[in-house]
XYZ file of C-alpha atoms in Angstrom:
240
model
C -84.207 -35.557 38.288
C -86.104 -35.106 41.566
C -83.997 -34.179 44.554
C -86.186 -36.519 46.575
C -85.191 -39.383 44.332
C -81.509 -38.602 44.164
C -81.265 -38.451 47.916
C -81.754 -41.669 49.850
C -81.674 -39.907 53.189
C -85.438 -40.196 53.541
C -84.909 -43.860 54.272
C -84.003 -42.544 57.724
C -87.719 -42.088 58.375
C -88.064 -45.867 58.367
C -87.745 -47.819 61.541
C -84.132 -48.847 62.018
C -84.769 -52.546 61.430
C -86.633 -51.909 58.199
C -83.898 -49.559 56.997
C -81.227 -52.194 57.547
C -83.325 -54.814 55.770
C -83.889 -52.627 52.726
C -80.452 -51.146 52.398
C -79.991 -48.285 49.939
C -82.725 -47.579 47.398
C -80.396 -45.521 45.232
C -80.260 -48.134 42.472
C -83.871 -49.271 42.759
C -86.742 -48.548 40.408
C -89.292 -46.938 42.706
C -92.057 -47.617 40.173
C -91.523 -51.384 40.578
C -94.460 -52.984 42.410
C -92.328 -55.888 43.618
C -90.074 -53.463 45.497
C -93.037 -52.034 47.372
C -94.513 -55.470 48.033
C -91.238 -56.400 49.726
C -91.147 -53.119 51.644
C -94.701 -53.418 52.938
C -94.126 -57.054 53.904
C -91.231 -56.098 56.194
C -91.850 -56.776 59.909
C -92.792 -53.589 61.730
C -90.719 -52.498 64.678
C -92.721 -52.025 67.867
C -96.438 -51.333 67.643
C -96.409 -48.723 64.850
C -98.957 -50.014 62.300
C -98.188 -47.512 59.519
C -95.125 -46.361 57.600
C -94.643 -42.890 56.149
C -92.215 -41.497 53.634
C -91.478 -37.830 54.331
C -94.014 -37.399 57.173
C -97.458 -38.519 58.310
C -100.891 -37.150 59.061
C -99.812 -35.312 62.205
C -97.472 -33.089 60.207
C -99.888 -32.582 57.289
C -103.058 -31.841 59.239
C -102.273 -28.149 59.620
C -102.443 -27.804 55.839
C -105.351 -30.206 55.301
C -107.867 -29.259 57.983
C -108.566 -25.731 56.674
C -109.624 -27.311 53.364
C -112.288 -29.331 55.171
C -113.502 -26.292 57.086
C -114.181 -24.562 53.765
C -116.172 -27.522 52.391
C -119.991 -27.710 52.608
C -121.066 -29.454 55.811
C -124.006 -31.283 54.222
C -122.030 -34.293 53.021
C -118.535 -35.745 53.534
C -115.763 -34.323 51.397
C -114.458 -37.035 49.080
C -110.699 -37.590 49.338
C -108.466 -39.828 47.199
C -104.943 -40.766 48.314
C -103.028 -42.115 45.307
C -100.164 -44.474 46.114
C -101.303 -44.536 49.733
C -99.025 -47.416 50.717
C -99.300 -47.952 54.473
C -99.195 -44.233 55.250
C -101.069 -42.651 58.136
C -102.649 -40.003 55.883
C -105.846 -41.967 55.223
C -106.186 -43.428 58.697
C -105.416 -40.061 60.292
C -108.115 -38.320 58.266
C -110.593 -41.024 59.237
C -109.824 -41.258 62.939
C -108.783 -37.675 63.751
C -110.415 -35.227 61.327
C -113.407 -33.577 63.062
C -115.096 -32.935 59.706
C -116.931 -35.618 57.696
C -114.678 -37.243 55.099
C -115.119 -40.064 52.594
C -111.573 -41.332 52.039
C -110.340 -43.814 49.442
C -106.734 -44.994 49.542
C -105.422 -46.751 46.434
C -102.119 -48.498 45.868
C -100.811 -50.935 43.274
C -99.298 -53.123 45.996
C -101.758 -55.794 47.153
C -99.591 -56.262 50.244
C -100.100 -52.615 51.256
C -103.846 -52.730 50.571
C -104.276 -55.959 52.544
C -102.379 -54.483 55.494
C -104.473 -51.307 55.535
C -107.752 -53.208 55.239
C -106.658 -55.402 58.127
C -105.809 -52.305 60.151
C -109.168 -50.731 59.309
C -111.191 -53.829 60.153
C -109.287 -54.787 63.282
C -107.587 -57.901 61.953
C -104.976 -59.909 63.837
C -106.494 -59.057 67.199
C -106.324 -55.294 66.695
C -109.130 -52.878 67.535
C -111.025 -51.678 64.433
C -110.459 -48.045 63.522
C -113.213 -45.660 64.620
C -114.120 -42.473 62.726
C -113.741 -39.105 64.410
C -116.981 -37.996 62.710
C -119.956 -40.374 62.493
C -120.460 -39.626 58.788
C -116.845 -40.382 57.829
C -115.852 -43.536 55.967
C -112.613 -45.109 54.749
C -111.874 -47.663 52.031
C -108.723 -49.162 50.521
C -108.503 -50.642 47.031
C -105.776 -51.988 44.788
C -105.380 -49.783 41.702
C -102.728 -48.333 39.435
C -102.538 -44.584 40.014
C -101.792 -44.138 36.309
C -105.098 -45.827 35.429
C -107.766 -44.994 38.004
C -110.713 -45.710 35.695
C -111.705 -48.994 37.417
C -112.069 -47.326 40.839
C -112.557 -43.598 40.289
C -114.990 -41.967 37.842
C -114.174 -38.562 36.416
C -114.833 -35.523 38.631
C -115.543 -37.692 41.684
C -113.170 -36.300 44.343
C -112.873 -32.834 45.845
C -109.372 -33.505 47.178
C -106.630 -35.739 45.756
C -103.470 -36.390 47.764
C -100.122 -37.546 46.378
C -97.385 -37.968 48.983
C -94.262 -39.017 47.117
C -96.075 -40.938 44.387
C -95.060 -38.546 41.600
C -91.492 -38.818 42.898
C -91.513 -42.613 42.716
C -93.172 -42.807 39.296
C -90.921 -40.108 37.810
C -87.890 -42.097 38.945
C -88.944 -44.919 36.627
C -90.561 -42.956 33.801
C -91.236 -39.220 33.548
C -94.048 -39.726 30.985
C -95.601 -42.058 33.552
C -95.553 -39.217 36.087
C -97.435 -36.999 33.635
C -99.963 -39.814 33.147
C -100.353 -39.965 36.934
C -100.977 -36.222 37.002
C -103.521 -36.488 34.186
C -105.424 -39.196 36.073
C -105.426 -37.162 39.283
C -106.838 -34.180 37.426
C -109.412 -36.335 35.629
C -110.932 -37.590 38.875
C -110.797 -34.132 40.471
C -114.141 -32.354 40.646
C -114.486 -28.754 39.377
C -112.944 -26.444 41.942
C -111.194 -29.373 43.613
C -107.575 -29.489 44.735
C -104.710 -31.877 44.070
C -101.891 -31.708 46.614
C -98.506 -33.229 45.843
C -96.257 -33.512 48.880
C -92.556 -33.643 48.039
C -89.151 -32.290 48.926
C -88.413 -31.543 45.282
C -87.393 -27.944 44.655
C -90.102 -25.689 43.174
C -87.745 -24.700 40.355
C -87.988 -28.311 39.175
C -91.552 -29.315 40.078
C -93.517 -26.171 39.223
C -92.676 -26.171 35.488
C -93.743 -29.827 35.273
C -97.050 -29.173 36.996
C -97.751 -26.061 34.958
C -97.026 -27.957 31.759
C -99.320 -30.836 32.706
C -102.111 -28.831 34.356
C -103.404 -26.443 31.713
C -106.370 -24.450 32.953
C -105.495 -25.067 36.614
C -103.966 -22.785 39.216
C -100.647 -24.095 40.566
C -99.196 -22.798 43.836
C -96.656 -24.058 46.350
C -96.370 -23.844 50.127
C -93.223 -24.602 52.072
C -93.632 -26.357 55.394
C -91.563 -28.154 57.947
C -88.824 -28.856 58.662
C -89.686 -32.323 59.925
C -86.802 -34.484 61.103
C -84.466 -31.863 59.664
C -86.019 -31.747 56.172
C -88.046 -28.997 54.537
C -90.955 -30.051 52.327
C -93.277 -28.502 49.789
C -96.978 -28.854 49.197
C -97.773 -28.305 45.522
C -101.443 -27.347 45.166
C -103.131 -27.739 41.790
C -106.650 -26.320 41.813
C -109.036 -27.074 38.978
C -111.314 -24.386 37.604
C -115.035 -24.351 38.377
């Protein structure tokens, strides 16, 4: 079982009011859409418009930006964030990445998707988000990460991001996590990269990824600590 799922200490990354409202998630099924609908509907403390498990764009950019520097400059690099929730990964790439990106965030929670679309478009009196590069674009859609067919054709993204989604799905059903992995690899273009962000130990995660990613190269990078926790970026690169 994932260390990230057995520990509930990551709830500390929530704003204090949200943490008190949710209580412990130890007995919850993290693959339950209703749970996430309730979470994303919680009032936000202060003016912070996004919520991040583990960490946000600011912490991940050091790993992500070199990937964009290596990409051809002729057209935006296509990025898919599966189980995006209300994370700052998508919005950070759109508003802060100096390279052109075409970002799609998908989540099975309509509450999360509605919130992010409102944030993008400047709803509720907010200022619409502006891209850091004029060729960049950002979209949010409701979709099940275990069945991306309706929103993502095969081989259509050069980079797929999964920040805690495997962890949540595996908590409810390990075969479901392998289905998630299969879908991520299906939509990945030849030579593309899937990155799973987690705090799960490599001794546990690497065998799973190697088993479910035949023909791909699987590596891991340790980074952090952030807020006292060390994390891992599991990179699965498809063959050309």
